[in-house]
């Protein structure tokens, strides 16, 4: 009889103990909200096909990161209550994978792949398009000033401002250095707005341009020689990194990847960089950034501010690009003018913002294809945002 | 000193611009260097060797049309050059002792 009672008590205690470890016993409203956000990301990726390669890993990462469990706050190695499950807990698998985000290892590897898949011909054939890529970086510095005004510290403001570059890897790289605690919110904000480029940019482009400007036809780009393509990454690296050495990890890998492609003698390496390597790193960066958005660290007023500033920075960046084209058109001869609808492509969301230029351009003239022209400022935006990240790092680190 | 970050924003934006302006200027002028036609320049220095308009034989539209037609006919006929020999493909089975009939049980042992 006594043995039976102790057995039931033993069983009861263990079942109770087991339940204490389950997600059901540990969940909060915050976890539910974050799981819903993760599900929305997955829905947008599958149903609307908004940046599925990014939103699926991030969305699923949000689910992984927001499964509640006992002892999530015990993160130190050696702590007996550290179950090594969560992304912030030392020794967990997710923590090891998150190392690449925390120390800015993944972004340069992604830049290597981007370099290997980017064709700079449109930019080389019409070098003045490079300047649009610089003008669109206004979004970064506009958001930086706005973040300072909202009470963020200069380092945090710099990390938030880079969202305006519309470049996920650059945003992760810079925020991991300047404000590591905000990496998750900044990365999610950057990728969300990059996915929403087709929604954010067209109204601003229409608002800032006249019907005549939207119909401007640009000269077809000239044929670019192989030598020019080979020289571009070498000269580009030397010029940009001599001015902003802090951008070396990103710019170095970007131009290196491009040389692998353009030299045509390292096809295998270029294929690996733009194929399996970038795919692996995209999976790791997506899932770990998603998982880093644990409700306890993510659902704060700072995150709300970051999201608002992110949207603002995208708008300012689009404004900067379009207005810059309008201004330089004042100095260009008839026939050499640039269609201001490619100004939005100065942000580095490749190739989405260039695609937006093409779609908006076709609405006004079915035969005016702007895609090739828009690719110039678009790839210049990649260089511009990496240079801007280097500048912010030099000033604020 | 800079409570709203405007000074820092202006300086940083200027650095970004100067970096990319340098890239623009380099590619604007360097492209002229490597698109330089040395042969053409050399010919200008030696005008006696220059080919005059009279030397260039103009091809008429009819000749161009004839060439285009010939090329078109050649290309469209290419696929007609097919192998017309019908053959029955023989399937050769590789010898294997595992399927050999000589080791069958119906063979009477001596």
GROMACS .gro file of C-alpha atoms in nm:
model
  507
    1UNK     CA    1   0.000   0.000   0.000
    2UNK     CA    2   0.282   0.232   0.103
    3UNK     CA    3   0.486   0.133  -0.202
    4UNK     CA    4   0.190   0.209  -0.426
    5UNK     CA    5   0.145   0.557  -0.272
    6UNK     CA    6   0.511   0.642  -0.312
    7UNK     CA    7   0.496   0.521  -0.674
    8UNK     CA    8   0.202   0.755  -0.753
    9UNK     CA    9   0.373   1.041  -0.572
   10UNK     CA   10   0.694   0.973  -0.772
   11UNK     CA   11   0.495   0.963  -1.098
   12UNK     CA   12   0.305   1.281  -1.011
   13UNK     CA   13   0.624   1.469  -0.926
   14UNK     CA   14   0.789   1.367  -1.249
   15UNK     CA   15   0.489   1.450  -1.464
   16UNK     CA   16   0.470   1.787  -1.291
   17UNK     CA   17   0.842   1.841  -1.345
   18UNK     CA   18   0.805   1.741  -1.712
   19UNK     CA   19   0.523   1.992  -1.758
   20UNK     CA   20   0.738   2.267  -1.611
   21UNK     CA   21   0.976   2.219  -1.902
   22UNK     CA   22   0.712   2.228  -2.176
   23UNK     CA   23   0.637   2.528  -2.395
   24UNK     CA   24   0.275   2.520  -2.278
   25UNK     CA   25   0.382   2.607  -1.922
   26UNK     CA   26   0.630   2.876  -2.031
   27UNK     CA   27   0.459   3.068  -2.309
   28UNK     CA   28   0.370   3.434  -2.284
   29UNK     CA   29   0.160   3.665  -2.502
   30UNK     CA   30   0.487   3.791  -2.652
   31UNK     CA   31   0.574   3.443  -2.777
   32UNK     CA   32   0.232   3.410  -2.940
   33UNK     CA   33   0.272   3.750  -3.112
   34UNK     CA   34   0.615   3.656  -3.243
   35UNK     CA   35   0.492   3.317  -3.367
   36UNK     CA   36   0.215   3.499  -3.552
   37UNK     CA   37   0.472   3.736  -3.708
   38UNK     CA   38   0.675   3.433  -3.816
   39UNK     CA   39   0.365   3.279  -3.974
   40UNK     CA   40   0.291   3.607  -4.158
   41UNK     CA   41   0.645   3.605  -4.299
   42UNK     CA   42   0.600   3.249  -4.422
   43UNK     CA   43   0.259   3.339  -4.569
   44UNK     CA   44   0.401   3.645  -4.751
   45UNK     CA   45   0.688   3.437  -4.887
   46UNK     CA   46   0.473   3.151  -5.017
   47UNK     CA   47   0.149   3.321  -5.116
   48UNK     CA   48   0.275   3.664  -5.230
   49UNK     CA   49   0.628   3.547  -5.323
   50UNK     CA   50   0.785   3.846  -5.144
   51UNK     CA   51   1.157   3.761  -5.117
   52UNK     CA   52   1.086   3.393  -5.040
   53UNK     CA   53   1.455   3.302  -5.017
   54UNK     CA   54   1.485   3.533  -4.719
   55UNK     CA   55   1.141   3.537  -4.563
   56UNK     CA   56   1.103   3.158  -4.539
   57UNK     CA   57   1.428   3.108  -4.341
   58UNK     CA   58   1.361   3.418  -4.129
   59UNK     CA   59   0.994   3.330  -4.073
   60UNK     CA   60   1.078   2.976  -3.970
   61UNK     CA   61   1.366   3.107  -3.760
   62UNK     CA   62   1.117   3.327  -3.574
   63UNK     CA   63   0.913   3.014  -3.496
   64UNK     CA   64   1.225   2.832  -3.375
   65UNK     CA   65   1.334   3.126  -3.162
   66UNK     CA   66   0.996   3.172  -3.001
   67UNK     CA   67   0.921   2.823  -2.880
   68UNK     CA   68   0.913   2.894  -2.505
   69UNK     CA   69   1.114   2.672  -2.274
   70UNK     CA   70   1.221   2.664  -1.913
   71UNK     CA   71   1.539   2.848  -1.818
   72UNK     CA   72   1.572   3.065  -2.129
   73UNK     CA   73   1.726   3.335  -1.913
   74UNK     CA   74   2.015   3.108  -1.807
   75UNK     CA   75   2.260   3.175  -2.086
   76UNK     CA   76   2.604   3.140  -1.933
   77UNK     CA   77   2.827   2.841  -1.991
   78UNK     CA   78   2.865   2.634  -1.675
   79UNK     CA   79   2.529   2.739  -1.534
   80UNK     CA   80   2.352   2.409  -1.447
   81UNK     CA   81   2.019   2.566  -1.547
   82UNK     CA   82   2.152   2.642  -1.897
   83UNK     CA   83   1.986   2.366  -2.099
   84UNK     CA   84   2.173   2.473  -2.415
   85UNK     CA   85   1.858   2.503  -2.624
   86UNK     CA   86   1.804   2.871  -2.707
   87UNK     CA   87   2.003   3.085  -2.947
   88UNK     CA   88   2.139   3.303  -2.667
   89UNK     CA   89   2.240   3.007  -2.447
   90UNK     CA   90   2.611   2.928  -2.461
   91UNK     CA   91   2.683   2.587  -2.603
   92UNK     CA   92   2.358   2.541  -2.794
   93UNK     CA   93   2.374   2.453  -3.163
   94UNK     CA   94   2.179   2.767  -3.251
   95UNK     CA   95   2.426   2.971  -3.048
   96UNK     CA   96   2.714   2.831  -3.252
   97UNK     CA   97   2.534   2.910  -3.577
   98UNK     CA   98   2.452   3.260  -3.448
   99UNK     CA   99   2.825   3.320  -3.404
  100UNK     CA  100   2.845   3.410  -3.774
  101UNK     CA  101   2.587   3.686  -3.727
  102UNK     CA  102   2.725   3.815  -3.397
  103UNK     CA  103   3.076   3.855  -3.533
  104UNK     CA  104   2.978   3.968  -3.883
  105UNK     CA  105   3.113   3.658  -4.061
  106UNK     CA  106   2.813   3.576  -4.281
  107UNK     CA  107   2.764   3.918  -4.449
  108UNK     CA  108   3.103   3.927  -4.626
  109UNK     CA  109   3.044   3.571  -4.750
  110UNK     CA  110   2.710   3.679  -4.892
  111UNK     CA  111   2.885   3.975  -5.055
  112UNK     CA  112   3.128   3.732  -5.217
  113UNK     CA  113   2.831   3.555  -5.378
  114UNK     CA  114   2.666   3.884  -5.475
  115UNK     CA  115   2.990   3.995  -5.642
  116UNK     CA  116   3.009   3.666  -5.832
  117UNK     CA  117   2.656   3.704  -5.965
  118UNK     CA  118   2.658   4.080  -6.038
  119UNK     CA  119   2.717   4.219  -6.384
  120UNK     CA  120   2.855   4.572  -6.357
  121UNK     CA  121   2.831   4.633  -6.735
  122UNK     CA  122   2.540   4.878  -6.706
  123UNK     CA  123   2.744   5.082  -6.460
  124UNK     CA  124   3.068   5.071  -6.659
  125UNK     CA  125   2.892   5.175  -6.980
  126UNK     CA  126   2.733   5.478  -6.811
  127UNK     CA  127   2.953   5.570  -6.509
  128UNK     CA  128   2.743   5.869  -6.403
  129UNK     CA  129   2.483   5.620  -6.277
  130UNK     CA  130   2.729   5.548  -5.992
  131UNK     CA  131   2.632   5.884  -5.843
  132UNK     CA  132   2.267   5.780  -5.809
  133UNK     CA  133   2.391   5.495  -5.591
  134UNK     CA  134   2.559   5.756  -5.371
  135UNK     CA  135   2.256   5.989  -5.360
  136UNK     CA  136   2.022   5.712  -5.244
  137UNK     CA  137   2.239   5.668  -4.936
  138UNK     CA  138   2.066   5.984  -4.811
  139UNK     CA  139   1.818   5.742  -4.652
  140UNK     CA  140   2.091   5.607  -4.424
  141UNK     CA  141   2.197   5.946  -4.296
  142UNK     CA  142   1.842   6.084  -4.281
  143UNK     CA  143   1.742   5.791  -4.060
  144UNK     CA  144   2.060   5.835  -3.856
  145UNK     CA  145   1.971   6.197  -3.775
  146UNK     CA  146   1.607   6.099  -3.705
  147UNK     CA  147   1.719   5.818  -3.470
  148UNK     CA  148   1.943   6.059  -3.277
  149UNK     CA  149   1.646   6.297  -3.247
  150UNK     CA  150   1.434   6.009  -3.111
  151UNK     CA  151   1.685   5.948  -2.834
  152UNK     CA  152   1.891   5.656  -2.966
  153UNK     CA  153   2.264   5.663  -2.891
  154UNK     CA  154   2.492   5.752  -3.188
  155UNK     CA  155   2.603   5.387  -3.228
  156UNK     CA  156   2.244   5.263  -3.223
  157UNK     CA  157   2.142   5.541  -3.464
  158UNK     CA  158   2.417   5.439  -3.705
  159UNK     CA  159   2.309   5.075  -3.692
  160UNK     CA  160   1.945   5.174  -3.747
  161UNK     CA  161   2.029   5.420  -4.026
  162UNK     CA  162   2.194   5.148  -4.237
  163UNK     CA  163   1.847   4.996  -4.291
  164UNK     CA  164   1.807   5.278  -4.547
  165UNK     CA  165   2.078   5.116  -4.758
  166UNK     CA  166   1.823   4.837  -4.826
  167UNK     CA  167   2.094   4.580  -4.785
  168UNK     CA  168   2.037   4.298  -4.536
  169UNK     CA  169   2.395   4.170  -4.507
  170UNK     CA  170   2.533   4.525  -4.468
  171UNK     CA  171   2.271   4.601  -4.200
  172UNK     CA  172   2.364   4.283  -4.010
  173UNK     CA  173   2.736   4.351  -4.047
  174UNK     CA  174   2.715   4.707  -3.917
  175UNK     CA  175   2.464   4.643  -3.638
  176UNK     CA  176   2.669   4.345  -3.514
  177UNK     CA  177   2.957   4.589  -3.462
  178UNK     CA  178   2.771   4.900  -3.343
  179UNK     CA  179   2.466   4.770  -3.157
  180UNK     CA  180   2.477   4.388  -3.120
  181UNK     CA  181   2.162   4.385  -2.904
  182UNK     CA  182   1.962   4.533  -3.193
  183UNK     CA  183   2.082   4.296  -3.468
  184UNK     CA  184   1.757   4.097  -3.475
  185UNK     CA  185   1.525   4.397  -3.495
  186UNK     CA  186   1.743   4.576  -3.753
  187UNK     CA  187   1.781   4.269  -3.973
  188UNK     CA  188   1.409   4.189  -3.960
  189UNK     CA  189   1.326   4.551  -4.036
  190UNK     CA  190   1.573   4.566  -4.329
  191UNK     CA  191   1.455   4.242  -4.485
  192UNK     CA  192   1.087   4.326  -4.432
  193UNK     CA  193   1.117   4.659  -4.608
  194UNK     CA  194   1.332   4.506  -4.883
  195UNK     CA  195   1.046   4.265  -4.945
  196UNK     CA  196   0.809   4.563  -4.949
  197UNK     CA  197   1.012   4.766  -5.202
  198UNK     CA  198   0.742   4.713  -5.470
  199UNK     CA  199   0.489   4.863  -5.229
  200UNK     CA  200   0.692   5.150  -5.076
  201UNK     CA  201   0.873   5.295  -5.377
  202UNK     CA  202   0.617   5.341  -5.662
  203UNK     CA  203   0.398   5.606  -5.489
  204UNK     CA  204   0.706   5.818  -5.406
  205UNK     CA  205   0.838   5.781  -5.763
  206UNK     CA  206   0.503   5.891  -5.909
  207UNK     CA  207   0.476   6.179  -5.665
  208UNK     CA  208   0.819   6.322  -5.749
  209UNK     CA  209   0.812   6.292  -6.130
  210UNK     CA  210   0.621   6.470  -6.405
  211UNK     CA  211   0.450   6.279  -6.691
  212UNK     CA  212   0.717   6.409  -6.937
  213UNK     CA  213   1.002   6.291  -6.715
  214UNK     CA  214   0.855   5.942  -6.690
  215UNK     CA  215   0.870   5.912  -7.070
  216UNK     CA  216   1.240   5.998  -7.107
  217UNK     CA  217   1.413   5.741  -7.322
  218UNK     CA  218   1.772   5.667  -7.238
  219UNK     CA  219   2.047   5.573  -7.481
  220UNK     CA  220   2.105   5.199  -7.502
  221UNK     CA  221   2.414   5.103  -7.299
  222UNK     CA  222   2.730   5.053  -7.504
  223UNK     CA  223   2.902   4.718  -7.525
  224UNK     CA  224   3.155   4.677  -7.246
  225UNK     CA  225   3.483   4.497  -7.318
  226UNK     CA  226   3.617   4.208  -7.113
  227UNK     CA  227   3.917   4.418  -7.008
  228UNK     CA  228   3.689   4.688  -6.866
  229UNK     CA  229   3.495   4.425  -6.671
  230UNK     CA  230   3.817   4.281  -6.528
  231UNK     CA  231   3.955   4.623  -6.436
  232UNK     CA  232   3.634   4.734  -6.262
  233UNK     CA  233   3.663   4.517  -5.948
  234UNK     CA  234   4.034   4.589  -5.915
  235UNK     CA  235   4.005   4.967  -5.956
  236UNK     CA  236   3.679   4.970  -5.756
  237UNK     CA  237   3.843   4.794  -5.462
  238UNK     CA  238   4.151   5.014  -5.461
  239UNK     CA  239   3.959   5.341  -5.486
  240UNK     CA  240   3.683   5.271  -5.236
  241UNK     CA  241   3.886   5.096  -4.969
  242UNK     CA  242   4.167   5.351  -4.982
  243UNK     CA  243   3.907   5.609  -4.879
  244UNK     CA  244   3.703   5.389  -4.645
  245UNK     CA  245   3.916   5.095  -4.522
  246UNK     CA  246   3.647   5.010  -4.265
  247UNK     CA  247   3.433   4.882  -4.553
  248UNK     CA  248   3.703   4.631  -4.649
  249UNK     CA  249   3.527   4.312  -4.532
  250UNK     CA  250   3.225   4.388  -4.749
  251UNK     CA  251   3.387   4.569  -5.043
  252UNK     CA  252   3.681   4.330  -5.054
  253UNK     CA  253   3.459   4.026  -5.083
  254UNK     CA  254   3.218   4.197  -5.327
  255UNK     CA  255   3.491   4.292  -5.572
  256UNK     CA  256   3.676   3.964  -5.521
  257UNK     CA  257   3.360   3.772  -5.612
  258UNK     CA  258   3.318   3.992  -5.918
  259UNK     CA  259   3.675   3.928  -6.033
  260UNK     CA  260   3.617   3.553  -5.999
  261UNK     CA  261   3.325   3.596  -6.240
  262UNK     CA  262   3.476   3.840  -6.487
  263UNK     CA  263   3.820   3.683  -6.515
  264UNK     CA  264   3.640   3.382  -6.677
  265UNK     CA  265   3.929   3.155  -6.574
  266UNK     CA  266   3.789   3.080  -6.227
  267UNK     CA  267   3.444   2.969  -6.333
  268UNK     CA  268   3.434   2.689  -6.075
  269UNK     CA  269   3.509   2.927  -5.789
  270UNK     CA  270   3.258   3.184  -5.918
  271UNK     CA  271   2.994   2.912  -5.954
  272UNK     CA  272   3.054   2.799  -5.596
  273UNK     CA  273   3.044   3.155  -5.461
  274UNK     CA  274   2.720   3.245  -5.637
  275UNK     CA  275   2.561   2.904  -5.589
  276UNK     CA  276   2.618   2.664  -5.300
  277UNK     CA  277   2.813   2.909  -5.080
  278UNK     CA  278   2.564   3.195  -5.090
  279UNK     CA  279   2.276   2.947  -5.049
  280UNK     CA  280   2.431   2.791  -4.738
  281UNK     CA  281   2.507   3.129  -4.582
  282UNK     CA  282   2.160   3.262  -4.670
  283UNK     CA  283   2.002   2.965  -4.491
  284UNK     CA  284   2.221   3.015  -4.184
  285UNK     CA  285   2.184   3.392  -4.169
  286UNK     CA  286   1.807   3.377  -4.227
  287UNK     CA  287   1.729   3.113  -3.971
  288UNK     CA  288   1.960   3.252  -3.701
  289UNK     CA  289   1.846   3.612  -3.747
  290UNK     CA  290   1.487   3.489  -3.727
  291UNK     CA  291   1.562   3.285  -3.416
  292UNK     CA  292   1.733   3.581  -3.252
  293UNK     CA  293   1.398   3.759  -3.228
  294UNK     CA  294   1.297   3.599  -2.899
  295UNK     CA  295   0.991   3.777  -2.764
  296UNK     CA  296   1.174   3.876  -2.447
  297UNK     CA  297   1.446   4.063  -2.637
  298UNK     CA  298   1.252   4.166  -2.948
  299UNK     CA  299   0.918   4.304  -2.830
  300UNK     CA  300   1.039   4.635  -2.693
  301UNK     CA  301   0.960   4.998  -2.768
  302UNK     CA  302   1.304   5.021  -2.931
  303UNK     CA  303   1.198   4.764  -3.190
  304UNK     CA  304   0.888   4.968  -3.271
  305UNK     CA  305   1.111   5.275  -3.317
  306UNK     CA  306   1.348   5.074  -3.539
  307UNK     CA  307   1.059   4.964  -3.762
  308UNK     CA  308   0.928   5.321  -3.794
  309UNK     CA  309   1.276   5.455  -3.874
  310UNK     CA  310   1.331   5.172  -4.123
  311UNK     CA  311   1.024   5.274  -4.322
  312UNK     CA  312   1.132   5.638  -4.303
  313UNK     CA  313   1.483   5.556  -4.427
  314UNK     CA  314   1.347   5.367  -4.730
  315UNK     CA  315   1.129   5.662  -4.821
  316UNK     CA  316   1.416   5.911  -4.784
  317UNK     CA  317   1.645   5.685  -4.989
  318UNK     CA  318   1.391   5.671  -5.272
  319UNK     CA  319   1.343   6.047  -5.249
  320UNK     CA  320   1.721   6.103  -5.259
  321UNK     CA  321   1.771   5.886  -5.569
  322UNK     CA  322   1.482   6.029  -5.771
  323UNK     CA  323   1.553   6.392  -5.680
  324UNK     CA  324   1.921   6.352  -5.759
  325UNK     CA  325   1.837   6.237  -6.113
  326UNK     CA  326   1.604   6.534  -6.155
  327UNK     CA  327   1.880   6.771  -6.047
  328UNK     CA  328   2.153   6.628  -6.271
  329UNK     CA  329   1.907   6.626  -6.564
  330UNK     CA  330   1.917   7.007  -6.543
  331UNK     CA  331   2.282   6.992  -6.651
  332UNK     CA  332   2.254   6.719  -6.913
  333UNK     CA  333   2.193   6.778  -7.283
  334UNK     CA  334   1.875   6.658  -7.452
  335UNK     CA  335   1.929   6.297  -7.552
  336UNK     CA  336   2.164   6.231  -7.260
  337UNK     CA  337   1.900   6.281  -6.992
  338UNK     CA  338   1.827   6.011  -6.737
  339UNK     CA  339   1.476   5.886  -6.665
  340UNK     CA  340   1.415   5.976  -6.296
  341UNK     CA  341   1.219   5.654  -6.255
  342UNK     CA  342   1.553   5.475  -6.222
  343UNK     CA  343   1.649   5.699  -5.926
  344UNK     CA  344   1.475   5.466  -5.681
  345UNK     CA  345   1.714   5.188  -5.786
  346UNK     CA  346   1.999   5.365  -5.606
  347UNK     CA  347   1.912   5.161  -5.298
  348UNK     CA  348   2.088   4.829  -5.301
  349UNK     CA  349   1.787   4.596  -5.303
  350UNK     CA  350   1.910   4.405  -5.609
  351UNK     CA  351   1.728   4.347  -5.840
  352UNK     CA  352   1.392   4.434  -5.683
  353UNK     CA  353   1.423   4.811  -5.699
  354UNK     CA  354   1.545   4.793  -6.063
  355UNK     CA  355   1.240   4.578  -6.136
  356UNK     CA  356   1.021   4.846  -5.977
  357UNK     CA  357   1.172   5.105  -6.217
  358UNK     CA  358   1.092   4.878  -6.511
  359UNK     CA  359   0.734   4.811  -6.399
  360UNK     CA  360   0.654   5.178  -6.323
  361UNK     CA  361   0.821   5.288  -6.649
  362UNK     CA  362   0.613   5.042  -6.854
  363UNK     CA  363   0.294   5.184  -6.700
  364UNK     CA  364   0.358   5.510  -6.887
  365UNK     CA  365   0.527   5.379  -7.203
  366UNK     CA  366   0.488   5.015  -7.300
  367UNK     CA  367   0.803   5.025  -7.513
  368UNK     CA  368   1.036   5.205  -7.272
  369UNK     CA  369   1.233   4.933  -7.095
  370UNK     CA  370   1.428   5.077  -6.802
  371UNK     CA  371   1.553   4.755  -6.644
  372UNK     CA  372   1.904   4.756  -6.792
  373UNK     CA  373   1.949   5.126  -6.711
  374UNK     CA  374   1.817   5.077  -6.356
  375UNK     CA  375   2.063   4.794  -6.293
  376UNK     CA  376   2.344   5.056  -6.306
  377UNK     CA  377   2.236   5.256  -5.999
  378UNK     CA  378   2.116   4.934  -5.838
  379UNK     CA  379   2.461   4.773  -5.833
  380UNK     CA  380   2.611   5.114  -5.748
  381UNK     CA  381   2.379   5.110  -5.447
  382UNK     CA  382   2.545   4.788  -5.326
  383UNK     CA  383   2.884   4.962  -5.340
  384UNK     CA  384   2.738   5.283  -5.193
  385UNK     CA  385   2.577   5.112  -4.895
  386UNK     CA  386   2.897   4.917  -4.820
  387UNK     CA  387   3.096   5.242  -4.835
  388UNK     CA  388   2.836   5.412  -4.610
  389UNK     CA  389   2.863   5.122  -4.364
  390UNK     CA  390   3.240   5.166  -4.362
  391UNK     CA  391   3.203   5.541  -4.300
  392UNK     CA  392   2.963   5.485  -4.009
  393UNK     CA  393   3.192   5.219  -3.866
  394UNK     CA  394   3.492   5.454  -3.881
  395UNK     CA  395   3.300   5.735  -3.710
  396UNK     CA  396   3.101   5.542  -3.450
  397UNK     CA  397   3.286   5.220  -3.359
  398UNK     CA  398   2.855   6.948  -3.022
  399UNK     CA  399   2.628   6.765  -3.265
  400UNK     CA  400   2.303   6.690  -3.078
  401UNK     CA  401   2.098   6.590  -3.384
  402UNK     CA  402   2.375   6.418  -3.578
  403UNK     CA  403   2.341   6.654  -3.876
  404UNK     CA  404   2.711   6.741  -3.894
  405UNK     CA  405   2.810   6.377  -3.879
  406UNK     CA  406   2.544   6.290  -4.141
  407UNK     CA  407   2.670   6.561  -4.377
  408UNK     CA  408   3.034   6.459  -4.334
  409UNK     CA  409   2.953   6.091  -4.381
  410UNK     CA  410   2.739   6.160  -4.688
  411UNK     CA  411   3.022   6.371  -4.834
  412UNK     CA  412   3.268   6.085  -4.783
  413UNK     CA  413   3.032   5.841  -4.958
  414UNK     CA  414   2.986   6.087  -5.242
  415UNK     CA  415   3.356   6.159  -5.278
  416UNK     CA  416   3.435   5.786  -5.291
  417UNK     CA  417   3.181   5.721  -5.562
  418UNK     CA  418   3.262   6.042  -5.752
  419UNK     CA  419   3.620   5.920  -5.768
  420UNK     CA  420   3.497   5.590  -5.908
  421UNK     CA  421   3.279   5.776  -6.159
  422UNK     CA  422   3.559   6.003  -6.278
  423UNK     CA  423   3.800   5.713  -6.304
  424UNK     CA  424   3.564   5.510  -6.515
  425UNK     CA  425   3.460   5.808  -6.722
  426UNK     CA  426   3.817   5.885  -6.827
  427UNK     CA  427   3.984   5.547  -6.801
  428UNK     CA  428   3.719   5.397  -7.030
  429UNK     CA  429   3.845   5.632  -7.300
  430UNK     CA  430   4.192   5.487  -7.254
  431UNK     CA  431   4.098   5.128  -7.304
  432UNK     CA  432   3.853   5.198  -7.582
  433UNK     CA  433   4.129   5.382  -7.764
  434UNK     CA  434   4.167   5.258  -8.120
  435UNK     CA  435   4.544   5.260  -8.169
  436UNK     CA  436   4.521   5.140  -8.530
  437UNK     CA  437   4.291   5.430  -8.618
  438UNK     CA  438   4.530   5.679  -8.458
  439UNK     CA  439   4.822   5.524  -8.641
  440UNK     CA  440   4.637   5.554  -8.970
  441UNK     CA  441   4.567   5.922  -8.907
  442UNK     CA  442   4.940   5.982  -8.881
  443UNK     CA  443   4.990   5.812  -9.218
  444UNK     CA  444   4.719   5.964  -9.434
  445UNK     CA  445   4.866   5.820  -9.756
  446UNK     CA  446   4.771   5.473  -9.635
  447UNK     CA  447   4.418   5.576  -9.549
  448UNK     CA  448   4.148   5.398  -9.739
  449UNK     CA  449   3.941   5.638  -9.947
  450UNK     CA  450   3.567   5.611 -10.003
  451UNK     CA  451   3.631   5.512 -10.364
  452UNK     CA  452   3.815   5.201 -10.246
  453UNK     CA  453   3.516   5.082 -10.049
  454UNK     CA  454   3.290   4.886 -10.272
  455UNK     CA  455   2.932   4.952 -10.182
  456UNK     CA  456   2.713   4.650 -10.160
  457UNK     CA  457   2.367   4.697 -10.298
  458UNK     CA  458   2.046   4.589 -10.129
  459UNK     CA  459   1.999   4.309 -10.384
  460UNK     CA  460   2.337   4.157 -10.299
  461UNK     CA  461   2.260   4.176  -9.929
  462UNK     CA  462   1.922   4.013  -9.988
  463UNK     CA  463   2.084   3.736 -10.195
  464UNK     CA  464   2.341   3.670  -9.922
  465UNK     CA  465   2.069   3.668  -9.656
  466UNK     CA  466   1.856   3.429  -9.864
  467UNK     CA  467   2.149   3.197  -9.925
  468UNK     CA  468   2.229   3.192  -9.553
  469UNK     CA  469   1.866   3.136  -9.465
  470UNK     CA  470   1.833   2.849  -9.713
  471UNK     CA  471   2.155   2.693  -9.593
  472UNK     CA  472   2.043   2.712  -9.230
  473UNK     CA  473   1.691   2.578  -9.293
  474UNK     CA  474   1.823   2.289  -9.498
  475UNK     CA  475   2.074   2.187  -9.240
  476UNK     CA  476   1.833   1.972  -9.046
  477UNK     CA  477   1.739   1.776  -9.358
  478UNK     CA  478   2.080   1.616  -9.370
  479UNK     CA  479   1.972   1.326  -9.157
  480UNK     CA  480   2.084   0.969  -9.149
  481UNK     CA  481   1.829   0.779  -9.355
  482UNK     CA  482   1.967   0.430  -9.295
  483UNK     CA  483   1.733   0.229  -9.078
  484UNK     CA  484   1.915  -0.024  -8.867
  485UNK     CA  485   1.806  -0.280  -8.615
  486UNK     CA  486   2.003  -0.229  -8.304
  487UNK     CA  487   2.156  -0.550  -8.183
  488UNK     CA  488   2.159  -0.605  -7.813
  489UNK     CA  489   2.474  -0.782  -7.707
  490UNK     CA  490   2.454  -0.959  -7.375
  491UNK     CA  491   2.776  -0.973  -7.183
  492UNK     CA  492   2.891  -1.321  -7.089
  493UNK     CA  493   2.863  -1.412  -6.723
  494UNK     CA  494   2.928  -1.753  -6.568
  495UNK     CA  495   2.632  -1.692  -6.338
  496UNK     CA  496   2.391  -1.713  -6.628
  497UNK     CA  497   2.589  -1.958  -6.837
  498UNK     CA  498   2.389  -2.251  -6.971
  499UNK     CA  499   2.686  -2.485  -6.973
  500UNK     CA  500   2.676  -2.504  -6.597
  501UNK     CA  501   2.306  -2.592  -6.596
  502UNK     CA  502   2.189  -2.900  -6.399
  503UNK     CA  503   2.053  -3.070  -6.710
  504UNK     CA  504   2.408  -3.134  -6.819
  505UNK     CA  505   2.486  -3.492  -6.728
  506UNK     CA  506   2.798  -3.531  -6.524
  507UNK     CA  507   3.052  -3.776  -6.663
   0.00000   0.00000   0.00000
